[in-house]
Amino acid sequence: MTRKKIAILSLICLLLFFIIIIVSLLAIKSDYRFIISEKLASLSRSADCEIVDIQYVERSLDDLYGDSSVKFDDSLLLINSSYMLSNEYVPDIVSYKDVLMSGTIVDSYVSLADSVMEKYGKSLYIISSYRTAEEQEDIVNQKEEDVAAKVGASEHQSGLALDVYVSGYSGKAFIKCEEGRYVNTHCYEYGFIIRYPYGEKSITGITYEPWHIRYVGYPHAELIYMNSLTLEEYITSFFKDNVFYEYDNYIISRQKESVTLMIPEDCKNIVISPDNTGYYIITAEKNS
Ligand SMILES: [Zn+2]
C-alpha cells in the first residue's frame, strides 16, 4: 500500500471515529439533540409584518386610561441590565394557587399547563415566579451575574416570568423530557417566549434558560419565536417608530412616549404596554 493510500485511509478512519462520537453524543444527549434541531428549524421559519397605511385617531393618555375598553398592561416591558425597572415600579400581582404572578399572565399559564396535562398527563409546576427586589438581591448574592440578573434587571420582579418544570425535570434538565421540549417549542401559542435562548447571551446577558418563560402576549410571542429573536431585538429594532404594522388580524405600533398616542380605528381589544425604553407598544385586533 502506498503512503498516499495509507494517509487517505487514516483520514477516513479519523472522520468515521468523529462521526461515531458525535452521533453517540446526540443519541445520548437528548438536550443537545433538541438544541441543535431547534437551531436548524429556526433557519427555515419566519413571520413577516407589513407596514400598513390605516386610519387612526390621536388620543390623550388620560383619555385612554379612562376608557374601560382599552387595556393597559406591562406585557412588553423590556427588563435587563440596560433597561431596569425603576424603584417606583409596582407590578400587578395576584395569587394563583398560592403562587404570586402578574394578573396579566394567569389565564395564559393555565392554558399552557392544561395543554401539557392533556398531551402528556403531567403537571407543569412553577418553581419561581414573582420576586420582590429583596428576594432578587438574596439570589444575586448567591449566584453569578450571567445566571441571576441584578436587582431591577430581573423579569421576576414584574411577575411576567415563570420558572417552570415537570416532576423529575427542572432547570437545564427541563428539555431532557418531552414536556419541556413541548413548552419550549409551543409556549409562543400561549403568549410566552423562552426569554434567554441558547447562544444569545451576548444580547440577553443571561445564559440559556429553557425553563424561564416570559409572557409578552399574542401576536408578539409568535413573531419573536417565528423570527428567532430575543426580546431585546424585538423591542428595540424590529419595528420602525410611529408606523402601523399588520400581522395576522392584528395592528401593532411602537410609538414614542407622549401625552397622545395614535390609536388605530376600526379595531377592538386594544392593549397598550410601555416597553421600558421610552416607547409604548399598541396592539389591536382588527374588526374585520
Ligand atoms: Zn427565571
PDB file of C-alpha atoms and ligand atoms in Angstrom:
ATOM      1  CA  MET A   1       0.000   0.000   0.000  1.00  0.00           C
ATOM      2  CA  THR A   2       1.359   3.405  -0.937  1.00  0.00           C
ATOM      3  CA  ARG A   3       1.877   6.190   1.584  1.00  0.00           C
ATOM      4  CA  LYS A   4      -0.878   8.197  -0.082  1.00  0.00           C
ATOM      5  CA  LYS A   5      -3.400   5.356   0.335  1.00  0.00           C
ATOM      6  CA  ILE A   6      -2.423   4.911   3.995  1.00  0.00           C
ATOM      7  CA  ALA A   7      -2.892   8.642   4.585  1.00  0.00           C
ATOM      8  CA  ILE A   8      -6.336   8.599   2.933  1.00  0.00           C
ATOM      9  CA  LEU A   9      -7.376   5.512   4.915  1.00  0.00           C
ATOM     10  CA  SER A  10      -6.204   7.109   8.175  1.00  0.00           C
ATOM     11  CA  LEU A  11      -8.188  10.250   7.377  1.00  0.00           C
ATOM     12  CA  ILE A  12     -11.333   8.224   6.631  1.00  0.00           C
ATOM     13  CA  CYS A  13     -10.907   6.279   9.911  1.00  0.00           C
ATOM     14  CA  LEU A  14     -10.462   9.533  11.826  1.00  0.00           C
ATOM     15  CA  LEU A  15     -13.565  11.030  10.213  1.00  0.00           C
ATOM     16  CA  LEU A  16     -15.598   7.889  10.964  1.00  0.00           C
ATOM     17  CA  PHE A  17     -14.370   7.999  14.561  1.00  0.00           C
ATOM     18  CA  PHE A  18     -15.568  11.599  14.997  1.00  0.00           C
ATOM     19  CA  ILE A  19     -18.883  10.880  13.268  1.00  0.00           C
ATOM     20  CA  ILE A  20     -19.478   7.908  15.610  1.00  0.00           C
ATOM     21  CA  ILE A  21     -18.609  10.060  18.651  1.00  0.00           C
ATOM     22  CA  ILE A  22     -20.953  12.883  17.542  1.00  0.00           C
ATOM     23  CA  VAL A  23     -23.816  10.509  16.678  1.00  0.00           C
ATOM     24  CA  SER A  24     -23.388   8.709  20.024  1.00  0.00           C
ATOM     25  CA  LEU A  25     -23.354  12.008  21.891  1.00  0.00           C
ATOM     26  CA  LEU A  26     -26.501  13.154  20.124  1.00  0.00           C
ATOM     27  CA  ALA A  27     -28.175   9.804  20.767  1.00  0.00           C
ATOM     28  CA  ILE A  28     -27.424  10.010  24.481  1.00  0.00           C
ATOM     29  CA  LYS A  29     -27.858  13.728  24.987  1.00  0.00           C
ATOM     30  CA  SER A  30     -31.481  14.472  24.150  1.00  0.00           C
ATOM     31  CA  ASP A  31     -30.992  18.061  25.324  1.00  0.00           C
ATOM     32  CA  TYR A  32     -28.133  18.677  22.856  1.00  0.00           C
ATOM     33  CA  ARG A  33     -30.169  16.992  20.140  1.00  0.00           C
ATOM     34  CA  PHE A  34     -33.090  19.301  20.902  1.00  0.00           C
ATOM     35  CA  ILE A  35     -30.949  22.453  20.890  1.00  0.00           C
ATOM     36  CA  ILE A  36     -29.418  21.531  17.516  1.00  0.00           C
ATOM     37  CA  SER A  37     -32.751  20.592  15.947  1.00  0.00           C
ATOM     38  CA  GLU A  38     -34.335  23.832  17.196  1.00  0.00           C
ATOM     39  CA  LYS A  39     -31.462  25.904  15.798  1.00  0.00           C
ATOM     40  CA  LEU A  40     -31.795  24.132  12.435  1.00  0.00           C
ATOM     41  CA  ALA A  41     -35.596  24.553  12.420  1.00  0.00           C
ATOM     42  CA  SER A  42     -35.198  28.271  13.173  1.00  0.00           C
ATOM     43  CA  LEU A  43     -33.340  28.711   9.874  1.00  0.00           C
ATOM     44  CA  SER A  44     -36.423  27.813   7.863  1.00  0.00           C
ATOM     45  CA  ARG A  45     -39.161  29.642   9.752  1.00  0.00           C
ATOM     46  CA  SER A  46     -40.104  33.309   9.726  1.00  0.00           C
ATOM     47  CA  ALA A  47     -43.120  35.578  10.096  1.00  0.00           C
ATOM     48  CA  ASP A  48     -43.395  38.885   8.283  1.00  0.00           C
ATOM     49  CA  CYS A  49     -45.051  42.050   9.496  1.00  0.00           C
ATOM     50  CA  GLU A  50     -46.158  44.568   6.878  1.00  0.00           C
ATOM     51  CA  ILE A  51     -46.323  48.333   7.291  1.00  0.00           C
ATOM     52  CA  VAL A  52     -49.864  49.472   6.536  1.00  0.00           C
ATOM     53  CA  ASP A  53     -51.493  52.817   5.927  1.00  0.00           C
ATOM     54  CA  ILE A  54     -54.564  52.918   8.154  1.00  0.00           C
ATOM     55  CA  GLN A  55     -56.940  55.408   9.717  1.00  0.00           C
ATOM     56  CA  TYR A  56     -56.100  56.422  13.272  1.00  0.00           C
ATOM     57  CA  VAL A  57     -57.157  58.921  15.884  1.00  0.00           C
ATOM     58  CA  GLU A  58     -54.891  60.898  18.229  1.00  0.00           C
ATOM     59  CA  ARG A  59     -55.978  60.296  21.805  1.00  0.00           C
ATOM     60  CA  SER A  60     -54.520  61.585  25.052  1.00  0.00           C
ATOM     61  CA  LEU A  61     -53.144  59.115  27.581  1.00  0.00           C
ATOM     62  CA  ASP A  62     -55.606  60.446  30.171  1.00  0.00           C
ATOM     63  CA  ASP A  63     -58.479  59.744  27.795  1.00  0.00           C
ATOM     64  CA  LEU A  64     -57.132  56.239  27.072  1.00  0.00           C
ATOM     65  CA  TYR A  65     -56.606  55.436  30.767  1.00  0.00           C
ATOM     66  CA  GLY A  66     -60.216  56.405  31.380  1.00  0.00           C
ATOM     67  CA  ASP A  67     -61.541  54.165  28.598  1.00  0.00           C
ATOM     68  CA  SER A  68     -62.556  50.785  30.026  1.00  0.00           C
ATOM     69  CA  SER A  69     -62.385  49.206  26.556  1.00  0.00           C
ATOM     70  CA  VAL A  70     -58.640  49.923  26.370  1.00  0.00           C
ATOM     71  CA  LYS A  71     -56.361  47.678  28.393  1.00  0.00           C
ATOM     72  CA  PHE A  72     -53.032  48.861  29.785  1.00  0.00           C
ATOM     73  CA  ASP A  73     -50.579  46.186  30.869  1.00  0.00           C
ATOM     74  CA  ASP A  74     -46.831  45.618  31.229  1.00  0.00           C
ATOM     75  CA  SER A  75     -46.600  42.649  28.888  1.00  0.00           C
ATOM     76  CA  LEU A  76     -43.961  44.225  26.616  1.00  0.00           C
ATOM     77  CA  LEU A  77     -41.629  45.685  29.206  1.00  0.00           C
ATOM     78  CA  LEU A  78     -38.024  45.046  28.263  1.00  0.00           C
ATOM     79  CA  ILE A  79     -36.255  44.306  31.521  1.00  0.00           C
ATOM     80  CA  ASN A  80     -32.491  43.781  31.560  1.00  0.00           C
ATOM     81  CA  SER A  81     -29.348  45.400  32.944  1.00  0.00           C
ATOM     82  CA  SER A  82     -29.627  48.256  30.401  1.00  0.00           C
ATOM     83  CA  TYR A  83     -33.359  48.792  30.881  1.00  0.00           C
ATOM     84  CA  MET A  84     -34.007  48.226  34.541  1.00  0.00           C
ATOM     85  CA  LEU A  85     -37.239  48.522  36.482  1.00  0.00           C
ATOM     86  CA  SER A  86     -37.432  51.756  38.398  1.00  0.00           C
ATOM     87  CA  ASN A  87     -37.571  51.666  42.190  1.00  0.00           C
ATOM     88  CA  GLU A  88     -41.103  53.056  41.937  1.00  0.00           C
ATOM     89  CA  TYR A  89     -42.339  50.230  39.691  1.00  0.00           C
ATOM     90  CA  VAL A  90     -45.343  48.464  41.187  1.00  0.00           C
ATOM     91  CA  PRO A  91     -46.314  45.253  39.394  1.00  0.00           C
ATOM     92  CA  ASP A  92     -49.876  43.982  39.142  1.00  0.00           C
ATOM     93  CA  ILE A  93     -49.504  40.834  41.253  1.00  0.00           C
ATOM     94  CA  VAL A  94     -52.188  38.264  42.030  1.00  0.00           C
ATOM     95  CA  SER A  95     -52.108  34.907  43.782  1.00  0.00           C
ATOM     96  CA  TYR A  96     -52.939  31.845  41.705  1.00  0.00           C
ATOM     97  CA  LYS A  97     -52.964  28.637  43.772  1.00  0.00           C
ATOM     98  CA  ASP A  98     -50.685  30.421  46.274  1.00  0.00           C
ATOM     99  CA  VAL A  99     -48.200  31.355  43.505  1.00  0.00           C
ATOM    100  CA  LEU A 100     -47.692  35.085  43.031  1.00  0.00           C
ATOM    101  CA  MET A 101     -47.584  36.260  39.419  1.00  0.00           C
ATOM    102  CA  SER A 102     -48.781  39.128  37.228  1.00  0.00           C
ATOM    103  CA  GLY A 103     -52.549  39.107  36.794  1.00  0.00           C
ATOM    104  CA  THR A 104     -51.882  39.546  33.055  1.00  0.00           C
ATOM    105  CA  ILE A 105     -50.394  36.069  32.682  1.00  0.00           C
ATOM    106  CA  VAL A 106     -52.595  33.790  34.801  1.00  0.00           C
ATOM    107  CA  ASP A 107     -55.010  32.669  32.064  1.00  0.00           C
ATOM    108  CA  SER A 108     -52.168  32.018  29.604  1.00  0.00           C
ATOM    109  CA  TYR A 109     -50.182  29.981  32.142  1.00  0.00           C
ATOM    110  CA  VAL A 110     -53.289  27.922  32.985  1.00  0.00           C
ATOM    111  CA  SER A 111     -53.899  27.246  29.262  1.00  0.00           C
ATOM    112  CA  LEU A 112     -50.267  26.172  28.763  1.00  0.00           C
ATOM    113  CA  ALA A 113     -50.345  23.928  31.860  1.00  0.00           C
ATOM    114  CA  ASP A 114     -53.679  22.434  30.735  1.00  0.00           C
ATOM    115  CA  SER A 115     -52.166  21.684  27.345  1.00  0.00           C
ATOM    116  CA  VAL A 116     -49.176  19.879  28.931  1.00  0.00           C
ATOM    117  CA  MET A 117     -51.563  17.875  31.114  1.00  0.00           C
ATOM    118  CA  GLU A 118     -53.790  16.998  28.171  1.00  0.00           C
ATOM    119  CA  LYS A 119     -50.891  15.873  25.960  1.00  0.00           C
ATOM    120  CA  TYR A 120     -48.623  14.150  28.474  1.00  0.00           C
ATOM    121  CA  GLY A 121     -50.653  13.679  31.665  1.00  0.00           C
ATOM    122  CA  LYS A 122     -48.088  15.691  33.641  1.00  0.00           C
ATOM    123  CA  SER A 123     -48.435  18.816  35.759  1.00  0.00           C
ATOM    124  CA  LEU A 124     -46.452  21.893  34.757  1.00  0.00           C
ATOM    125  CA  TYR A 125     -45.206  23.287  38.054  1.00  0.00           C
ATOM    126  CA  ILE A 126     -43.744  26.690  38.892  1.00  0.00           C
ATOM    127  CA  ILE A 127     -40.543  26.747  40.902  1.00  0.00           C
ATOM    128  CA  SER A 128     -40.139  30.528  40.873  1.00  0.00           C
ATOM    129  CA  SER A 129     -42.458  33.361  39.874  1.00  0.00           C
ATOM    130  CA  TYR A 130     -42.798  36.858  41.281  1.00  0.00           C
ATOM    131  CA  ARG A 131     -39.864  38.039  43.386  1.00  0.00           C
ATOM    132  CA  THR A 132     -39.560  41.230  45.361  1.00  0.00           C
ATOM    133  CA  ALA A 133     -36.411  43.332  44.981  1.00  0.00           C
ATOM    134  CA  GLU A 134     -35.204  41.954  48.336  1.00  0.00           C
ATOM    135  CA  GLU A 135     -35.712  38.340  47.226  1.00  0.00           C
ATOM    136  CA  GLN A 136     -33.857  39.043  43.974  1.00  0.00           C
ATOM    137  CA  GLU A 137     -30.985  40.568  45.922  1.00  0.00           C
ATOM    138  CA  ASP A 138     -30.680  37.390  48.012  1.00  0.00           C
ATOM    139  CA  ILE A 139     -30.445  35.313  44.809  1.00  0.00           C
ATOM    140  CA  VAL A 140     -27.869  37.651  43.236  1.00  0.00           C
ATOM    141  CA  ASN A 141     -25.702  37.336  46.328  1.00  0.00           C
ATOM    142  CA  GLN A 142     -25.634  33.562  45.845  1.00  0.00           C
ATOM    143  CA  LYS A 143     -25.068  33.368  42.073  1.00  0.00           C
ATOM    144  CA  GLU A 144     -23.053  34.692  39.115  1.00  0.00           C
ATOM    145  CA  GLU A 145     -24.342  37.753  37.197  1.00  0.00           C
ATOM    146  CA  ASP A 146     -24.961  35.818  33.966  1.00  0.00           C
ATOM    147  CA  VAL A 147     -27.139  33.348  35.890  1.00  0.00           C
ATOM    148  CA  ALA A 148     -29.133  35.729  38.069  1.00  0.00           C
ATOM    149  CA  ALA A 149     -29.997  39.239  36.934  1.00  0.00           C
ATOM    150  CA  LYS A 150     -29.206  42.050  39.336  1.00  0.00           C
ATOM    151  CA  VAL A 151     -31.935  43.835  41.245  1.00  0.00           C
ATOM    152  CA  GLY A 152     -34.109  45.851  38.853  1.00  0.00           C
ATOM    153  CA  ALA A 153     -32.927  43.789  35.875  1.00  0.00           C
ATOM    154  CA  SER A 154     -34.878  40.643  36.740  1.00  0.00           C
ATOM    155  CA  GLU A 155     -38.146  39.910  34.974  1.00  0.00           C
ATOM    156  CA  HIS A 156     -39.264  38.046  38.077  1.00  0.00           C
ATOM    157  CA  GLN A 157     -39.785  41.419  39.762  1.00  0.00           C
ATOM    158  CA  SER A 158     -42.521  42.141  37.203  1.00  0.00           C
ATOM    159  CA  GLY A 159     -44.380  38.868  37.760  1.00  0.00           C
ATOM    160  CA  LEU A 160     -44.372  38.351  33.975  1.00  0.00           C
ATOM    161  CA  ALA A 161     -41.842  35.489  34.091  1.00  0.00           C
ATOM    162  CA  LEU A 162     -42.157  31.982  35.442  1.00  0.00           C
ATOM    163  CA  ASP A 163     -39.557  29.272  36.029  1.00  0.00           C
ATOM    164  CA  VAL A 164     -41.383  26.057  35.197  1.00  0.00           C
ATOM    165  CA  TYR A 165     -40.668  22.327  35.497  1.00  0.00           C
ATOM    166  CA  VAL A 166     -42.281  18.927  35.472  1.00  0.00           C
ATOM    167  CA  SER A 167     -41.648  16.247  38.069  1.00  0.00           C
ATOM    168  CA  GLY A 168     -38.079  14.940  37.750  1.00  0.00           C
ATOM    169  CA  TYR A 169     -37.007  17.538  35.171  1.00  0.00           C
ATOM    170  CA  SER A 170     -36.160  21.021  36.356  1.00  0.00           C
ATOM    171  CA  GLY A 171     -33.559  23.605  35.372  1.00  0.00           C
ATOM    172  CA  LYS A 172     -31.308  22.559  32.470  1.00  0.00           C
ATOM    173  CA  ALA A 173     -32.833  19.059  32.553  1.00  0.00           C
ATOM    174  CA  PHE A 174     -36.220  20.518  31.564  1.00  0.00           C
ATOM    175  CA  ILE A 175     -35.527  19.894  27.855  1.00  0.00           C
ATOM    176  CA  LYS A 176     -34.493  16.289  28.529  1.00  0.00           C
ATOM    177  CA  CYS A 177     -38.195  15.441  28.783  1.00  0.00           C
ATOM    178  CA  GLU A 178     -40.827  15.760  26.082  1.00  0.00           C
ATOM    179  CA  GLU A 179     -42.971  18.064  28.221  1.00  0.00           C
ATOM    180  CA  GLY A 180     -40.090  20.546  28.496  1.00  0.00           C
ATOM    181  CA  ARG A 181     -39.365  20.363  24.792  1.00  0.00           C
ATOM    182  CA  TYR A 182     -43.066  20.917  24.112  1.00  0.00           C
ATOM    183  CA  VAL A 183     -43.101  24.015  26.351  1.00  0.00           C
ATOM    184  CA  ASN A 184     -40.008  25.353  24.554  1.00  0.00           C
ATOM    185  CA  THR A 185     -41.494  24.939  21.080  1.00  0.00           C
ATOM    186  CA  HIS A 186     -45.165  25.701  21.771  1.00  0.00           C
ATOM    187  CA  CYS A 187     -45.264  28.259  24.594  1.00  0.00           C
ATOM    188  CA  TYR A 188     -45.496  31.026  21.977  1.00  0.00           C
ATOM    189  CA  GLU A 189     -49.004  29.781  21.165  1.00  0.00           C
ATOM    190  CA  TYR A 190     -49.936  30.818  24.713  1.00  0.00           C
ATOM    191  CA  GLY A 191     -48.201  34.204  24.585  1.00  0.00           C
ATOM    192  CA  PHE A 192     -44.910  33.124  26.205  1.00  0.00           C
ATOM    193  CA  ILE A 193     -41.330  33.126  24.913  1.00  0.00           C
ATOM    194  CA  ILE A 194     -38.164  31.375  26.046  1.00  0.00           C
ATOM    195  CA  ARG A 195     -36.630  34.617  27.212  1.00  0.00           C
ATOM    196  CA  TYR A 196     -32.988  33.525  27.274  1.00  0.00           C
ATOM    197  CA  PRO A 197     -32.411  31.385  24.167  1.00  0.00           C
ATOM    198  CA  TYR A 198     -29.357  29.216  23.553  1.00  0.00           C
ATOM    199  CA  GLY A 199     -26.378  31.105  22.097  1.00  0.00           C
ATOM    200  CA  GLU A 200     -27.809  34.598  22.658  1.00  0.00           C
ATOM    201  CA  LYS A 201     -26.033  35.552  25.872  1.00  0.00           C
ATOM    202  CA  SER A 202     -24.173  38.347  24.065  1.00  0.00           C
ATOM    203  CA  ILE A 203     -27.562  40.026  23.555  1.00  0.00           C
ATOM    204  CA  THR A 204     -29.578  38.991  26.612  1.00  0.00           C
ATOM    205  CA  GLY A 205     -26.725  38.949  29.116  1.00  0.00           C
ATOM    206  CA  ILE A 206     -28.064  35.680  30.543  1.00  0.00           C
ATOM    207  CA  THR A 207     -27.084  32.116  29.647  1.00  0.00           C
ATOM    208  CA  TYR A 208     -29.601  29.670  28.143  1.00  0.00           C
ATOM    209  CA  GLU A 209     -32.600  29.123  30.424  1.00  0.00           C
ATOM    210  CA  PRO A 210     -35.073  26.700  28.824  1.00  0.00           C
ATOM    211  CA  TRP A 211     -37.188  26.836  31.993  1.00  0.00           C
ATOM    212  CA  HIS A 212     -37.705  30.613  32.152  1.00  0.00           C
ATOM    213  CA  ILE A 213     -40.820  31.584  30.224  1.00  0.00           C
ATOM    214  CA  ARG A 214     -41.815  35.211  29.817  1.00  0.00           C
ATOM    215  CA  TYR A 215     -45.246  36.477  28.861  1.00  0.00           C
ATOM    216  CA  VAL A 216     -45.392  39.001  26.004  1.00  0.00           C
ATOM    217  CA  GLY A 217     -48.841  38.116  24.645  1.00  0.00           C
ATOM    218  CA  TYR A 218     -50.157  37.323  21.201  1.00  0.00           C
ATOM    219  CA  PRO A 219     -49.128  38.006  18.452  1.00  0.00           C
ATOM    220  CA  HIS A 220     -45.781  39.187  19.845  1.00  0.00           C
ATOM    221  CA  ALA A 221     -44.730  35.763  21.144  1.00  0.00           C
ATOM    222  CA  GLU A 222     -45.400  34.248  17.715  1.00  0.00           C
ATOM    223  CA  LEU A 223     -43.420  36.961  15.897  1.00  0.00           C
ATOM    224  CA  ILE A 224     -40.497  36.532  18.303  1.00  0.00           C
ATOM    225  CA  TYR A 225     -40.481  32.728  18.038  1.00  0.00           C
ATOM    226  CA  MET A 226     -41.008  32.546  14.277  1.00  0.00           C
ATOM    227  CA  ASN A 227     -38.258  35.082  13.610  1.00  0.00           C
ATOM    228  CA  SER A 228     -35.927  33.595  16.277  1.00  0.00           C
ATOM    229  CA  LEU A 229     -35.464  36.930  18.017  1.00  0.00           C
ATOM    230  CA  THR A 230     -34.512  37.884  21.519  1.00  0.00           C
ATOM    231  CA  LEU A 231     -36.828  40.295  23.309  1.00  0.00           C
ATOM    232  CA  GLU A 232     -34.029  42.867  23.109  1.00  0.00           C
ATOM    233  CA  GLU A 233     -34.027  42.662  19.284  1.00  0.00           C
ATOM    234  CA  TYR A 234     -37.813  42.622  19.036  1.00  0.00           C
ATOM    235  CA  ILE A 235     -38.380  45.663  21.255  1.00  0.00           C
ATOM    236  CA  THR A 236     -35.505  47.854  20.098  1.00  0.00           C
ATOM    237  CA  SER A 237     -35.113  47.089  16.385  1.00  0.00           C
ATOM    238  CA  PHE A 238     -37.952  45.048  14.891  1.00  0.00           C
ATOM    239  CA  PHE A 239     -40.392  47.955  14.470  1.00  0.00           C
ATOM    240  CA  LYS A 240     -39.911  51.387  12.979  1.00  0.00           C
ATOM    241  CA  ASP A 241     -41.269  54.114  15.254  1.00  0.00           C
ATOM    242  CA  ASN A 242     -44.722  55.649  14.855  1.00  0.00           C
ATOM    243  CA  VAL A 243     -45.975  53.496  11.981  1.00  0.00           C
ATOM    244  CA  PHE A 244     -48.579  50.735  11.903  1.00  0.00           C
ATOM    245  CA  TYR A 245     -47.819  47.113  11.133  1.00  0.00           C
ATOM    246  CA  GLU A 246     -50.241  44.376  10.240  1.00  0.00           C
ATOM    247  CA  TYR A 247     -49.730  40.780  11.302  1.00  0.00           C
ATOM    248  CA  ASP A 248     -52.426  38.139  11.182  1.00  0.00           C
ATOM    249  CA  ASN A 249     -55.561  40.004  12.270  1.00  0.00           C
ATOM    250  CA  TYR A 250     -53.620  42.487  14.400  1.00  0.00           C
ATOM    251  CA  ILE A 251     -52.314  46.033  14.096  1.00  0.00           C
ATOM    252  CA  ILE A 252     -49.116  46.797  16.015  1.00  0.00           C
ATOM    253  CA  SER A 253     -47.466  50.173  16.509  1.00  0.00           C
ATOM    254  CA  ARG A 254     -44.475  51.287  18.596  1.00  0.00           C
ATOM    255  CA  GLN A 255     -44.783  54.942  19.476  1.00  0.00           C
ATOM    256  CA  LYS A 256     -42.579  57.362  21.392  1.00  0.00           C
ATOM    257  CA  GLU A 257     -43.912  58.187  24.860  1.00  0.00           C
ATOM    258  CA  SER A 258     -46.017  61.316  24.579  1.00  0.00           C
ATOM    259  CA  VAL A 259     -49.181  62.851  26.001  1.00  0.00           C
ATOM    260  CA  THR A 260     -51.045  61.474  22.994  1.00  0.00           C
ATOM    261  CA  LEU A 261     -50.919  58.202  21.093  1.00  0.00           C
ATOM    262  CA  MET A 262     -52.148  57.295  17.603  1.00  0.00           C
ATOM    263  CA  ILE A 263     -54.851  54.698  18.072  1.00  0.00           C
ATOM    264  CA  PRO A 264     -55.928  52.672  15.019  1.00  0.00           C
ATOM    265  CA  GLU A 265     -59.569  52.982  14.065  1.00  0.00           C
ATOM    266  CA  ASP A 266     -61.931  50.092  13.333  1.00  0.00           C
ATOM    267  CA  CYS A 267     -60.173  47.889  15.886  1.00  0.00           C
ATOM    268  CA  LYS A 268     -61.096  46.124  19.137  1.00  0.00           C
ATOM    269  CA  ASN A 269     -59.242  44.626  22.115  1.00  0.00           C
ATOM    270  CA  ILE A 270     -56.703  47.453  22.218  1.00  0.00           C
ATOM    271  CA  VAL A 271     -53.772  46.713  24.543  1.00  0.00           C
ATOM    272  CA  ILE A 272     -51.166  49.358  25.360  1.00  0.00           C
ATOM    273  CA  SER A 273     -47.901  48.438  27.052  1.00  0.00           C
ATOM    274  CA  PRO A 274     -44.918  50.639  27.822  1.00  0.00           C
ATOM    275  CA  ASP A 275     -41.730  48.910  26.673  1.00  0.00           C
ATOM    276  CA  ASN A 276     -39.372  50.398  29.298  1.00  0.00           C
ATOM    277  CA  THR A 277     -37.235  52.041  26.585  1.00  0.00           C
ATOM    278  CA  GLY A 278     -39.312  55.212  26.263  1.00  0.00           C
ATOM    279  CA  TYR A 279     -41.990  53.869  23.924  1.00  0.00           C
ATOM    280  CA  TYR A 280     -45.478  52.418  24.073  1.00  0.00           C
ATOM    281  CA  ILE A 281     -46.448  49.387  22.015  1.00  0.00           C
ATOM    282  CA  ILE A 282     -50.056  49.361  20.887  1.00  0.00           C
ATOM    283  CA  THR A 283     -51.648  46.081  19.862  1.00  0.00           C
ATOM    284  CA  ALA A 284     -55.155  45.999  18.457  1.00  0.00           C
ATOM    285  CA  GLU A 285     -57.317  43.376  16.809  1.00  0.00           C
ATOM    286  CA  LYS A 286     -58.945  44.380  13.527  1.00  0.00           C
ATOM    287  CA  ASN A 287     -62.730  44.378  13.500  1.00  0.00           C
ATOM    288  CA  SER A 288     -62.921  42.549  10.214  1.00  0.00           C
TER     289      SER A 288
HETATM  290 ZN    ZN B   1     -36.373  32.773  35.827  1.00  0.00          ZN
END
